[in-house]
PDB file of C-alpha atoms in Angstrom:
ATOM      1  CA  MET V  14     -59.185 -62.045  25.180  1.00  0.00           C
ATOM      2  CA  ARG V  15     -55.417 -62.169  24.725  1.00  0.00           C
ATOM      3  CA  LYS V  16     -53.753 -65.482  23.936  1.00  0.00           C
ATOM      4  CA  LEU V  17     -51.063 -67.041  26.084  1.00  0.00           C
ATOM      5  CA  PRO V  18     -47.836 -67.332  24.082  1.00  0.00           C
ATOM      6  CA  ALA V  19     -45.925 -70.583  24.046  1.00  0.00           C
ATOM      7  CA  LEU V  20     -42.975 -68.847  25.691  1.00  0.00           C
ATOM      8  CA  ILE V  21     -44.770 -67.788  28.864  1.00  0.00           C
ATOM      9  CA  MET V  22     -42.382 -70.010  30.852  1.00  0.00           C
ATOM     10  CA  THR V  23     -39.011 -68.965  29.492  1.00  0.00           C
ATOM     11  CA  ALA V  24     -35.759 -67.789  31.047  1.00  0.00           C
ATOM     12  CA  GLY V  25     -35.694 -66.636  34.646  1.00  0.00           C
ATOM     13  CA  LEU V  26     -38.253 -69.119  35.983  1.00  0.00           C
ATOM     14  CA  LEU V  27     -36.376 -71.269  38.478  1.00  0.00           C
ATOM     15  CA  VAL V  28     -37.487 -74.808  39.282  1.00  0.00           C
ATOM     16  CA  SER V  29     -38.052 -75.630  42.940  1.00  0.00           C
ATOM     17  CA  LEU V  30     -38.614 -79.261  43.826  1.00  0.00           C
ATOM     18  CA  SER V  31     -39.909 -78.431  47.282  1.00  0.00           C
ATOM     19  CA  ALA V  32     -42.152 -80.839  49.144  1.00  0.00           C
ATOM     20  CA  CYS V  33     -45.910 -80.753  48.695  1.00  0.00           C
ATOM     21  CA  SER V  34     -47.970 -78.774  51.170  1.00  0.00           C
ATOM     22  CA  ALA V  35     -48.582 -80.520  54.453  1.00  0.00           C
ATOM     23  CA  GLY V  36     -52.099 -81.639  55.149  1.00  0.00           C
ATOM     24  CA  VAL V  37     -53.163 -81.971  51.509  1.00  0.00           C
ATOM     25  CA  ALA V  38     -55.457 -84.939  50.965  1.00  0.00           C
ATOM     26  CA  SER V  39     -54.082 -87.884  48.994  1.00  0.00           C
ATOM     27  CA  THR V  40     -55.919 -89.084  45.879  1.00  0.00           C
ATOM     28  CA  ASP V  41     -55.376 -92.752  44.972  1.00  0.00           C
ATOM     29  CA  GLY V  42     -51.921 -92.495  46.502  1.00  0.00           C
ATOM     30  CA  CYS V  43     -51.137 -89.196  44.707  1.00  0.00           C
ATOM     31  CA  THR V  44     -50.642 -86.131  46.903  1.00  0.00           C
ATOM     32  CA  PRO V  45     -51.696 -82.841  45.249  1.00  0.00           C
ATOM     33  CA  ALA V  46     -49.282 -79.928  45.456  1.00  0.00           C
ATOM     34  CA  ARG V  47     -52.043 -77.451  46.348  1.00  0.00           C
ATOM     35  CA  ALA V  48     -54.846 -77.875  48.897  1.00  0.00           C
ATOM     36  CA  ILE V  49     -58.534 -78.144  48.032  1.00  0.00           C
ATOM     37  CA  GLY V  50     -60.256 -74.987  49.267  1.00  0.00           C
ATOM     38  CA  SER V  51     -63.704 -73.462  49.679  1.00  0.00           C
ATOM     39  CA  ASN V  52     -62.830 -70.331  47.687  1.00  0.00           C
ATOM     40  CA  ALA V  53     -61.801 -72.394  44.668  1.00  0.00           C
ATOM     41  CA  GLU V  54     -65.045 -74.348  44.950  1.00  0.00           C
ATOM     42  CA  LEU V  55     -66.952 -71.086  44.280  1.00  0.00           C
ATOM     43  CA  ILE V  56     -65.722 -71.199  40.670  1.00  0.00           C
ATOM     44  CA  SER V  57     -67.902 -72.722  37.932  1.00  0.00           C
ATOM     45  CA  ALA V  58     -67.216 -73.172  34.225  1.00  0.00           C
ATOM     46  CA  ASP V  59     -69.894 -74.037  31.662  1.00  0.00           C
ATOM     47  CA  GLY V  60     -67.724 -74.279  28.533  1.00  0.00           C
ATOM     48  CA  THR V  61     -66.998 -77.734  27.151  1.00  0.00           C
ATOM     49  CA  PHE V  62     -63.683 -79.393  28.001  1.00  0.00           C
ATOM     50  CA  GLY V  63     -60.857 -78.242  25.743  1.00  0.00           C
ATOM     51  CA  ASN V  64     -62.668 -75.016  24.854  1.00  0.00           C
ATOM     52  CA  ASP V  65     -63.138 -71.592  26.444  1.00  0.00           C
ATOM     53  CA  PRO V  66     -64.326 -72.543  29.957  1.00  0.00           C
ATOM     54  CA  ARG V  67     -66.504 -69.414  30.363  1.00  0.00           C
ATOM     55  CA  ALA V  68     -65.756 -69.419  34.082  1.00  0.00           C
ATOM     56  CA  THR V  69     -67.837 -67.434  36.575  1.00  0.00           C
ATOM     57  CA  PHE V  70     -67.342 -66.718  40.281  1.00  0.00           C
ATOM     58  CA  PRO V  71     -68.409 -64.139  42.876  1.00  0.00           C
ATOM     59  CA  THR V  72     -66.418 -60.939  42.507  1.00  0.00           C
ATOM     60  CA  PRO V  73     -64.265 -59.824  44.049  1.00  0.00           C
ATOM     61  CA  ILE V  74     -62.975 -63.247  45.022  1.00  0.00           C
ATOM     62  CA  VAL V  75     -60.236 -63.181  47.667  1.00  0.00           C
ATOM     63  CA  ALA V  76     -57.119 -65.354  47.707  1.00  0.00           C
ATOM     64  CA  GLY V  77     -57.329 -65.746  51.476  1.00  0.00           C
ATOM     65  CA  GLY V  78     -53.734 -66.779  52.111  1.00  0.00           C
ATOM     66  CA  ALA V  79     -52.376 -69.893  50.408  1.00  0.00           C
ATOM     67  CA  SER V  80     -53.645 -70.711  46.922  1.00  0.00           C
ATOM     68  CA  GLN V  81     -56.429 -73.276  46.629  1.00  0.00           C
ATOM     69  CA  VAL V  82     -57.658 -75.693  43.964  1.00  0.00           C
ATOM     70  CA  ALA V  83     -60.919 -77.480  43.179  1.00  0.00           C
ATOM     71  CA  VAL V  84     -61.772 -80.124  40.581  1.00  0.00           C
ATOM     72  CA  LEU V  85     -64.670 -78.691  38.558  1.00  0.00           C
ATOM     73  CA  SER V  86     -65.148 -81.852  36.510  1.00  0.00           C
ATOM     74  CA  GLU V  87     -63.383 -85.192  36.894  1.00  0.00           C
ATOM     75  CA  GLY V  88     -61.832 -87.045  33.990  1.00  0.00           C
ATOM     76  CA  SER V  89     -62.688 -90.641  33.170  1.00  0.00           C
ATOM     77  CA  GLY V  90     -62.076 -93.164  35.917  1.00  0.00           C
ATOM     78  CA  THR V  91     -59.696 -94.951  33.553  1.00  0.00           C
ATOM     79  CA  GLY V  92     -57.753 -91.758  32.795  1.00  0.00           C
ATOM     80  CA  LYS V  93     -54.179 -91.517  34.021  1.00  0.00           C
ATOM     81  CA  ARG V  94     -53.392 -89.195  36.879  1.00  0.00           C
ATOM     82  CA  VAL V  95     -50.776 -86.473  36.574  1.00  0.00           C
ATOM     83  CA  ALA V  96     -48.192 -87.885  38.965  1.00  0.00           C
ATOM     84  CA  PRO V  97     -45.741 -85.501  40.662  1.00  0.00           C
ATOM     85  CA  GLY V  98     -42.976 -84.727  38.182  1.00  0.00           C
ATOM     86  CA  ALA V  99     -44.894 -86.028  35.151  1.00  0.00           C
ATOM     87  CA  THR V 100     -45.264 -83.996  31.965  1.00  0.00           C
ATOM     88  CA  THR V 101     -48.735 -82.705  31.227  1.00  0.00           C
ATOM     89  CA  VAL V 102     -50.375 -80.862  28.328  1.00  0.00           C
ATOM     90  CA  MET V 103     -53.085 -78.379  29.252  1.00  0.00           C
ATOM     91  CA  GLN V 104     -55.301 -75.571  28.085  1.00  0.00           C
ATOM     92  CA  LEU V 105     -55.512 -72.629  30.453  1.00  0.00           C
ATOM     93  CA  THR V 106     -57.407 -69.395  31.049  1.00  0.00           C
ATOM     94  CA  ILE V 107     -56.455 -66.767  33.652  1.00  0.00           C
ATOM     95  CA  TYR V 108     -59.073 -64.390  35.108  1.00  0.00           C
ATOM     96  CA  ASN V 109     -58.889 -61.218  37.150  1.00  0.00           C
ATOM     97  CA  GLY V 110     -60.236 -62.160  40.579  1.00  0.00           C
ATOM     98  CA  LYS V 111     -61.542 -58.652  41.220  1.00  0.00           C
ATOM     99  CA  THR V 112     -63.523 -58.167  38.010  1.00  0.00           C
ATOM    100  CA  GLY V 113     -64.019 -61.682  36.641  1.00  0.00           C
ATOM    101  CA  GLU V 114     -62.585 -60.611  33.279  1.00  0.00           C
ATOM    102  CA  SER V 115     -60.380 -62.926  31.239  1.00  0.00           C
ATOM    103  CA  LEU V 116     -56.767 -61.772  31.222  1.00  0.00           C
ATOM    104  CA  ILE V 117     -55.104 -64.288  28.901  1.00  0.00           C
ATOM    105  CA  SER V 118     -55.517 -67.846  27.657  1.00  0.00           C
ATOM    106  CA  THR V 119     -53.982 -70.570  25.567  1.00  0.00           C
ATOM    107  CA  LYS V 120     -55.174 -71.027  21.997  1.00  0.00           C
ATOM    108  CA  TYR V 121     -57.954 -73.542  22.409  1.00  0.00           C
ATOM    109  CA  GLY V 122     -58.085 -75.927  19.464  1.00  0.00           C
ATOM    110  CA  GLU V 123     -54.297 -75.784  19.052  1.00  0.00           C
ATOM    111  CA  PRO V 124     -51.634 -77.743  20.988  1.00  0.00           C
ATOM    112  CA  GLY V 125     -51.683 -76.746  24.636  1.00  0.00           C
ATOM    113  CA  LEU V 126     -48.975 -75.812  27.105  1.00  0.00           C
ATOM    114  CA  VAL V 127     -46.473 -78.576  27.862  1.00  0.00           C
ATOM    115  CA  ILE V 128     -45.218 -78.352  31.445  1.00  0.00           C
ATOM    116  CA  ALA V 129     -43.833 -80.504  34.249  1.00  0.00           C
ATOM    117  CA  ALA V 130     -46.091 -81.167  37.236  1.00  0.00           C
ATOM    118  CA  VAL V 131     -43.711 -79.799  39.858  1.00  0.00           C
ATOM    119  CA  GLU V 132     -43.878 -76.935  42.313  1.00  0.00           C
ATOM    120  CA  THR V 133     -42.392 -74.072  40.344  1.00  0.00           C
ATOM    121  CA  GLU V 134     -43.197 -70.644  38.938  1.00  0.00           C
ATOM    122  CA  PRO V 135     -45.645 -70.332  37.210  1.00  0.00           C
ATOM    123  CA  ALA V 136     -47.587 -72.938  39.216  1.00  0.00           C
ATOM    124  CA  PHE V 137     -49.602 -74.350  36.300  1.00  0.00           C
ATOM    125  CA  GLY V 138     -48.079 -77.823  36.585  1.00  0.00           C
ATOM    126  CA  ALA V 139     -48.600 -77.893  40.346  1.00  0.00           C
ATOM    127  CA  ILE V 140     -52.295 -77.082  39.848  1.00  0.00           C
ATOM    128  CA  ALA V 141     -52.701 -80.116  37.586  1.00  0.00           C
ATOM    129  CA  GLN V 142     -50.831 -82.490  39.885  1.00  0.00           C
ATOM    130  CA  CYS V 143     -52.886 -85.614  40.717  1.00  0.00           C
ATOM    131  CA  ALA V 144     -55.791 -84.666  38.396  1.00  0.00           C
ATOM    132  CA  ARG V 145     -56.946 -87.268  35.898  1.00  0.00           C
ATOM    133  CA  VAL V 146     -56.586 -86.647  32.187  1.00  0.00           C
ATOM    134  CA  GLY V 147     -59.853 -85.098  31.038  1.00  0.00           C
ATOM    135  CA  SER V 148     -60.326 -83.132  34.259  1.00  0.00           C
ATOM    136  CA  ARG V 149     -60.995 -79.419  34.585  1.00  0.00           C
ATOM    137  CA  VAL V 150     -59.320 -77.867  37.627  1.00  0.00           C
ATOM    138  CA  ALA V 151     -59.740 -74.360  39.052  1.00  0.00           C
ATOM    139  CA  ALA V 152     -57.306 -72.465  41.249  1.00  0.00           C
ATOM    140  CA  VAL V 153     -57.498 -69.189  43.162  1.00  0.00           C
ATOM    141  CA  GLY V 154     -54.576 -67.328  44.689  1.00  0.00           C
ATOM    142  CA  THR V 155     -52.352 -64.323  44.266  1.00  0.00           C
ATOM    143  CA  ALA V 156     -50.882 -63.592  40.859  1.00  0.00           C
ATOM    144  CA  GLY V 157     -47.410 -63.721  42.361  1.00  0.00           C
ATOM    145  CA  ASP V 158     -47.965 -67.255  43.614  1.00  0.00           C
ATOM    146  CA  LEU V 159     -49.837 -68.749  40.651  1.00  0.00           C
ATOM    147  CA  ILE V 160     -48.240 -66.830  37.753  1.00  0.00           C
ATOM    148  CA  GLY V 161     -45.043 -65.265  39.082  1.00  0.00           C
ATOM    149  CA  ASP V 162     -43.559 -61.820  38.569  1.00  0.00           C
ATOM    150  CA  GLY V 163     -41.576 -62.864  35.491  1.00  0.00           C
ATOM    151  CA  ALA V 164     -44.577 -64.144  33.560  1.00  0.00           C
ATOM    152  CA  ILE V 165     -46.767 -61.220  34.700  1.00  0.00           C
ATOM    153  CA  GLN V 166     -44.281 -58.758  33.234  1.00  0.00           C
ATOM    154  CA  GLN V 167     -43.430 -60.827  30.169  1.00  0.00           C
ATOM    155  CA  ASN V 168     -47.067 -61.050  29.134  1.00  0.00           C
ATOM    156  CA  GLY V 169     -48.033 -57.524  30.178  1.00  0.00           C
ATOM    157  CA  LEU V 170     -50.852 -58.715  32.444  1.00  0.00           C
ATOM    158  CA  ALA V 171     -52.919 -56.024  34.128  1.00  0.00           C
ATOM    159  CA  VAL V 172     -52.391 -57.360  37.660  1.00  0.00           C
ATOM    160  CA  THR V 173     -49.807 -57.012  40.403  1.00  0.00           C
ATOM    161  CA  LYS V 174     -48.283 -59.897  42.319  1.00  0.00           C
ATOM    162  CA  ASP V 175     -50.648 -59.233  45.245  1.00  0.00           C
ATOM    163  CA  ASP V 176     -53.847 -59.231  43.162  1.00  0.00           C
ATOM    164  CA  THR V 177     -56.093 -62.299  43.218  1.00  0.00           C
ATOM    165  CA  VAL V 178     -56.383 -64.333  40.034  1.00  0.00           C
ATOM    166  CA  VAL V 179     -58.407 -67.382  39.043  1.00  0.00           C
ATOM    167  CA  LEU V 180     -57.013 -70.092  36.767  1.00  0.00           C
ATOM    168  CA  VAL V 181     -59.042 -72.760  34.962  1.00  0.00           C
ATOM    169  CA  VAL V 182     -56.965 -75.649  33.616  1.00  0.00           C
ATOM    170  CA  ASP V 183     -58.079 -78.448  31.270  1.00  0.00           C
ATOM    171  CA  VAL V 184     -55.733 -81.447  31.648  1.00  0.00           C
ATOM    172  CA  GLN V 185     -55.504 -82.917  28.151  1.00  0.00           C
ATOM    173  CA  SER V 186     -52.777 -85.549  28.407  1.00  0.00           C
ATOM    174  CA  VAL V 187     -49.955 -86.841  30.573  1.00  0.00           C
ATOM    175  CA  TYR V 188     -46.520 -88.258  29.731  1.00  0.00           C
ATOM    176  CA  LEU V 189     -43.367 -89.326  31.516  1.00  0.00           C
ATOM    177  CA  GLY V 190     -41.458 -86.706  33.460  1.00  0.00           C
ATOM    178  CA  ARG V 191     -38.090 -88.306  32.705  1.00  0.00           C
ATOM    179  CA  ALA V 192     -36.677 -91.294  30.842  1.00  0.00           C
ATOM    180  CA  ASN V 193     -37.391 -94.535  32.711  1.00  0.00           C
ATOM    181  CA  GLY V 194     -35.721 -97.087  30.427  1.00  0.00           C
ATOM    182  CA  ALA V 195     -33.037 -99.638  31.250  1.00  0.00           C
ATOM    183  CA  ASP V 196     -29.595 -98.147  31.854  1.00  0.00           C
ATOM    184  CA  GLN V 197     -26.991 -98.815  29.181  1.00  0.00           C
ATOM    185  CA  ILE V 198     -23.189 -98.721  29.183  1.00  0.00           C
ATOM    186  CA  PRO V 199     -22.263 -96.072  26.599  1.00  0.00           C
ATOM    187  CA  GLY V 200     -19.228 -96.408  24.379  1.00  0.00           C
ATOM    188  CA  ALA V 201     -16.175 -94.177  24.463  1.00  0.00           C
ATOM    189  CA  GLY V 202     -15.805 -90.850  22.716  1.00  0.00           C
ATOM    190  CA  LEU V 203     -18.725 -88.906  24.191  1.00  0.00           C
ATOM    191  CA  PRO V 204     -19.056 -86.819  27.371  1.00  0.00           C
ATOM    192  CA  SER V 205     -19.903 -88.612  30.619  1.00  0.00           C
ATOM    193  CA  ILE V 206     -23.403 -87.877  31.881  1.00  0.00           C
ATOM    194  CA  VAL V 207     -24.474 -87.647  35.524  1.00  0.00           C
ATOM    195  CA  LEU V 208     -28.161 -87.074  36.320  1.00  0.00           C
ATOM    196  CA  ALA V 209     -29.487 -84.721  38.984  1.00  0.00           C
ATOM    197  CA  PRO V 210     -32.263 -86.046  41.282  1.00  0.00           C
ATOM    198  CA  ASP V 211     -34.929 -84.602  38.958  1.00  0.00           C
ATOM    199  CA  GLY V 212     -33.339 -86.218  35.897  1.00  0.00           C
ATOM    200  CA  ARG V 213     -31.555 -83.279  34.271  1.00  0.00           C
ATOM    201  CA  PRO V 214     -28.158 -84.200  32.798  1.00  0.00           C
ATOM    202  CA  GLY V 215     -24.745 -82.843  33.715  1.00  0.00           C
ATOM    203  CA  PHE V 216     -21.842 -83.135  31.245  1.00  0.00           C
ATOM    204  CA  THR V 217     -18.174 -83.992  31.808  1.00  0.00           C
ATOM    205  CA  PHE V 218     -15.883 -83.667  28.770  1.00  0.00           C
ATOM    206  CA  ALA V 219     -12.745 -85.838  28.919  1.00  0.00           C
ATOM    207  CA  ASP V 220     -11.606 -84.907  25.400  1.00  0.00           C
ATOM    208  CA  PRO V 221     -11.593 -81.307  24.126  1.00  0.00           C
ATOM    209  CA  ARG V 222     -11.711 -82.594  20.530  1.00  0.00           C
ATOM    210  CA  ALA V 223     -15.175 -83.189  19.113  1.00  0.00           C
ATOM    211  CA  PRO V 224     -15.874 -86.220  16.887  1.00  0.00           C
ATOM    212  CA  SER V 225     -15.916 -85.362  13.188  1.00  0.00           C
ATOM    213  CA  ASP V 226     -18.851 -87.704  12.485  1.00  0.00           C
ATOM    214  CA  LEU V 227     -22.346 -87.990  13.898  1.00  0.00           C
ATOM    215  CA  LYS V 228     -22.205 -90.101  17.055  1.00  0.00           C
ATOM    216  CA  ILE V 229     -25.312 -91.502  18.781  1.00  0.00           C
ATOM    217  CA  GLU V 230     -25.454 -93.549  21.993  1.00  0.00           C
ATOM    218  CA  GLU V 231     -28.407 -94.736  24.069  1.00  0.00           C
ATOM    219  CA  LEU V 232     -28.047 -94.063  27.792  1.00  0.00           C
ATOM    220  CA  LYS V 233     -31.402 -95.653  28.651  1.00  0.00           C
ATOM    221  CA  VAL V 234     -33.547 -97.905  26.460  1.00  0.00           C
ATOM    222  CA  GLY V 235     -37.290 -97.473  26.948  1.00  0.00           C
ATOM    223  CA  ALA V 236     -40.028-100.014  26.388  1.00  0.00           C
ATOM    224  CA  GLY V 237     -42.645 -97.642  24.977  1.00  0.00           C
ATOM    225  CA  ALA V 238     -43.824 -96.927  21.461  1.00  0.00           C
ATOM    226  CA  LYS V 239     -41.213 -96.367  18.761  1.00  0.00           C
ATOM    227  CA  VAL V 240     -40.803 -92.867  17.311  1.00  0.00           C
ATOM    228  CA  ARG V 241     -41.551 -92.778  13.590  1.00  0.00           C
ATOM    229  CA  GLU V 242     -40.739 -90.007  11.154  1.00  0.00           C
ATOM    230  CA  GLY V 243     -43.370 -87.285  11.332  1.00  0.00           C
ATOM    231  CA  ASP V 244     -44.490 -88.116  14.883  1.00  0.00           C
ATOM    232  CA  SER V 245     -45.037 -85.287  17.374  1.00  0.00           C
ATOM    233  CA  VAL V 246     -42.768 -86.243  20.254  1.00  0.00           C
ATOM    234  CA  VAL V 247     -42.637 -84.885  23.811  1.00  0.00           C
ATOM    235  CA  LEU V 248     -39.002 -84.339  24.847  1.00  0.00           C
ATOM    236  CA  ASN V 249     -36.775 -82.950  27.530  1.00  0.00           C
ATOM    237  CA  TYR V 250     -33.311 -82.030  26.314  1.00  0.00           C
ATOM    238  CA  THR V 251     -30.133 -80.153  27.122  1.00  0.00           C
ATOM    239  CA  GLY V 252     -27.818 -78.886  24.384  1.00  0.00           C
ATOM    240  CA  VAL V 253     -24.123 -78.078  24.945  1.00  0.00           C
ATOM    241  CA  ILE V 254     -21.485 -76.636  22.613  1.00  0.00           C
ATOM    242  CA  TRP V 255     -18.605 -79.142  22.635  1.00  0.00           C
ATOM    243  CA  GLU V 256     -15.862 -76.571  22.055  1.00  0.00           C
ATOM    244  CA  THR V 257     -16.909 -74.294  24.930  1.00  0.00           C
ATOM    245  CA  GLN V 258     -18.708 -76.889  27.094  1.00  0.00           C
ATOM    246  CA  GLU V 259     -21.452 -74.314  27.649  1.00  0.00           C
ATOM    247  CA  VAL V 260     -25.176 -75.052  27.720  1.00  0.00           C
ATOM    248  CA  PHE V 261     -26.933 -73.165  24.911  1.00  0.00           C
ATOM    249  CA  ASP V 262     -30.449 -74.549  25.364  1.00  0.00           C
ATOM    250  CA  SER V 263     -32.223 -76.672  27.961  1.00  0.00           C
ATOM    251  CA  THR V 264     -35.881 -77.517  28.481  1.00  0.00           C
ATOM    252  CA  TRP V 265     -34.911 -78.730  31.956  1.00  0.00           C
ATOM    253  CA  GLU V 266     -33.782 -75.242  32.925  1.00  0.00           C
ATOM    254  CA  ARG V 267     -37.070 -73.761  31.679  1.00  0.00           C
ATOM    255  CA  ASN V 268     -39.192 -76.513  33.248  1.00  0.00           C
ATOM    256  CA  THR V 269     -40.928 -76.826  29.884  1.00  0.00           C
ATOM    257  CA  PRO V 270     -40.692 -80.104  27.973  1.00  0.00           C
ATOM    258  CA  VAL V 271     -41.358 -79.527  24.278  1.00  0.00           C
ATOM    259  CA  LEU V 272     -43.442 -81.058  21.513  1.00  0.00           C
ATOM    260  CA  LEU V 273     -41.270 -81.486  18.397  1.00  0.00           C
ATOM    261  CA  THR V 274     -41.774 -83.108  14.999  1.00  0.00           C
ATOM    262  CA  ALA V 275     -39.498 -86.095  14.394  1.00  0.00           C
ATOM    263  CA  ALA V 276     -38.370 -85.081  10.917  1.00  0.00           C
ATOM    264  CA  PRO V 277     -35.459 -83.203   9.325  1.00  0.00           C
ATOM    265  CA  LEU V 278     -35.785 -79.457   8.815  1.00  0.00           C
ATOM    266  CA  ASP V 279     -37.864 -78.494   5.800  1.00  0.00           C
ATOM    267  CA  ASP V 280     -38.133 -75.304   3.780  1.00  0.00           C
ATOM    268  CA  SER V 281     -40.815 -73.953   6.118  1.00  0.00           C
ATOM    269  CA  GLY V 282     -38.494 -74.210   9.121  1.00  0.00           C
ATOM    270  CA  GLY V 283     -40.345 -77.154  10.682  1.00  0.00           C
ATOM    271  CA  GLY V 284     -38.553 -80.218  11.995  1.00  0.00           C
ATOM    272  CA  LEU V 285     -35.110 -80.784  13.497  1.00  0.00           C
ATOM    273  CA  VAL V 286     -31.509 -80.437  12.384  1.00  0.00           C
ATOM    274  CA  PRO V 287     -30.576 -83.639  10.501  1.00  0.00           C
ATOM    275  CA  GLY V 288     -28.371 -85.063  13.263  1.00  0.00           C
ATOM    276  CA  PHE V 289     -31.041 -84.655  15.933  1.00  0.00           C
ATOM    277  CA  ALA V 290     -33.743 -86.103  13.676  1.00  0.00           C
ATOM    278  CA  LYS V 291     -31.577 -89.158  12.934  1.00  0.00           C
ATOM    279  CA  ALA V 292     -30.901 -89.673  16.649  1.00  0.00           C
ATOM    280  CA  LEU V 293     -34.598 -89.387  17.571  1.00  0.00           C
ATOM    281  CA  ILE V 294     -36.348 -91.428  14.869  1.00  0.00           C
ATOM    282  CA  GLY V 295     -36.499 -95.081  15.896  1.00  0.00           C
ATOM    283  CA  GLN V 296     -36.080 -94.461  19.628  1.00  0.00           C
ATOM    284  CA  ARG V 297     -38.691 -95.741  22.076  1.00  0.00           C
ATOM    285  CA  VAL V 298     -40.620 -93.774  24.687  1.00  0.00           C
ATOM    286  CA  GLY V 299     -38.688 -93.930  27.944  1.00  0.00           C
ATOM    287  CA  SER V 300     -35.290 -93.778  26.253  1.00  0.00           C
ATOM    288  CA  GLN V 301     -32.503 -91.319  26.941  1.00  0.00           C
ATOM    289  CA  VAL V 302     -30.019 -90.597  24.149  1.00  0.00           C
ATOM    290  CA  ILE V 303     -26.811 -88.618  23.755  1.00  0.00           C
ATOM    291  CA  VAL V 304     -25.856 -87.372  20.298  1.00  0.00           C
ATOM    292  CA  SER V 305     -22.853 -85.398  19.080  1.00  0.00           C
ATOM    293  CA  ILE V 306     -23.763 -83.374  15.985  1.00  0.00           C
ATOM    294  CA  PRO V 307     -20.906 -81.993  13.868  1.00  0.00           C
ATOM    295  CA  PRO V 308     -21.596 -78.915  11.710  1.00  0.00           C
ATOM    296  CA  LYS V 309     -22.358 -80.948   8.571  1.00  0.00           C
ATOM    297  CA  PHE V 310     -25.311 -82.583  10.392  1.00  0.00           C
ATOM    298  CA  GLY V 311     -26.402 -79.391  12.132  1.00  0.00           C
ATOM    299  CA  TYR V 312     -27.732 -76.039  10.974  1.00  0.00           C
ATOM    300  CA  SER V 313     -27.124 -74.974   7.401  1.00  0.00           C
ATOM    301  CA  GLU V 314     -25.081 -71.831   6.885  1.00  0.00           C
ATOM    302  CA  GLY V 315     -26.786 -68.719   8.210  1.00  0.00           C
ATOM    303  CA  THR V 316     -29.659 -70.540   9.963  1.00  0.00           C
ATOM    304  CA  ALA V 317     -28.162 -71.285  13.393  1.00  0.00           C
ATOM    305  CA  PRO V 318     -29.365 -69.291  16.417  1.00  0.00           C
ATOM    306  CA  ALA V 319     -26.927 -66.804  17.931  1.00  0.00           C
ATOM    307  CA  SER V 320     -26.226 -69.227  20.783  1.00  0.00           C
ATOM    308  CA  VAL V 321     -24.660 -71.749  18.355  1.00  0.00           C
ATOM    309  CA  PRO V 322     -21.389 -70.354  16.895  1.00  0.00           C
ATOM    310  CA  ALA V 323     -20.670 -71.193  13.283  1.00  0.00           C
ATOM    311  CA  GLY V 324     -18.666 -74.400  12.860  1.00  0.00           C
ATOM    312  CA  SER V 325     -19.347 -75.701  16.363  1.00  0.00           C
ATOM    313  CA  THR V 326     -20.351 -79.226  17.388  1.00  0.00           C
ATOM    314  CA  MET V 327     -23.577 -79.572  19.375  1.00  0.00           C
ATOM    315  CA  VAL V 328     -24.081 -82.286  21.992  1.00  0.00           C
ATOM    316  CA  PHE V 329     -27.613 -83.134  23.115  1.00  0.00           C
ATOM    317  CA  VAL V 330     -28.933 -85.416  25.798  1.00  0.00           C
ATOM    318  CA  PHE V 331     -32.655 -85.952  25.332  1.00  0.00           C
ATOM    319  CA  ASP V 332     -35.381 -87.938  27.086  1.00  0.00           C
ATOM    320  CA  VAL V 333     -38.230 -89.362  24.982  1.00  0.00           C
ATOM    321  CA  LEU V 334     -41.262 -88.715  27.207  1.00  0.00           C
ATOM    322  CA  GLY V 335     -44.149 -89.567  24.897  1.00  0.00           C
ATOM    323  CA  ILE V 336     -45.733 -89.413  21.453  1.00  0.00           C
ATOM    324  CA  GLU V 337     -48.698 -87.081  21.013  1.00  0.00           C
TER     325      GLU V 337
END
């Protein structure tokens, strides 16, 4: 069985914050994005949670219109639910609905997919919406609806957008979807930030000249746990080149929060550029931070990605969503 690469949800997958489907039953005040359906309830999975689910179902199984979900096993009653817009970490296997064969999966036993629980493409986050941590959820629908043309082609899956597929999702953890800390009044010398309704930042540069020193300001101060060096931290971020005012990287645009190690870059390539690491370590979950990183606190010579021109100043706004 092929393994699902971490970049399954990369460029070209547009976020749509459309309303949840009408008529979907509410669960403890949480309204799932996809309806419970009889076809999805035909799916069973005998594998233990967090491992290959070994799913079985009558073949061929038919999508039958709109995609459907079913909770195969419920997480603990004390487990948090995946609220709409929250960040969730999951393991996932995709099956061919015609043959029952596994098409692709995450690497069970390793960190799972990190994704926002919104209605988007692929629909993995929407499938998990309102499930408790520790739950196993199944979905059945067309590949175009549940996976999307971009991810089908990117991963070379042997299905078309009209073929039926079955997904089995293990919901491992849940974190904030956006910073929820107390708003702060930032000092002068950094771009002004305006947030879109979903929390993604927009930048306005009043001064074309970048600061020569590292500059860090808190935009929101969270009340959660404090990030310590070496922690695995769940983040949303947008990075902009000061000189061109162009976005060069954004987890918001990909709808994929990331799990990063709060430590400076090491010889193996792990960790963060020194300026980002300094800005992140010591922050609390729920905080939002803006940092301007001059070249001397950024990538060393010859290590920057092509999207970061040599000698440029990077500006990041990041949300601290959780600590794994």
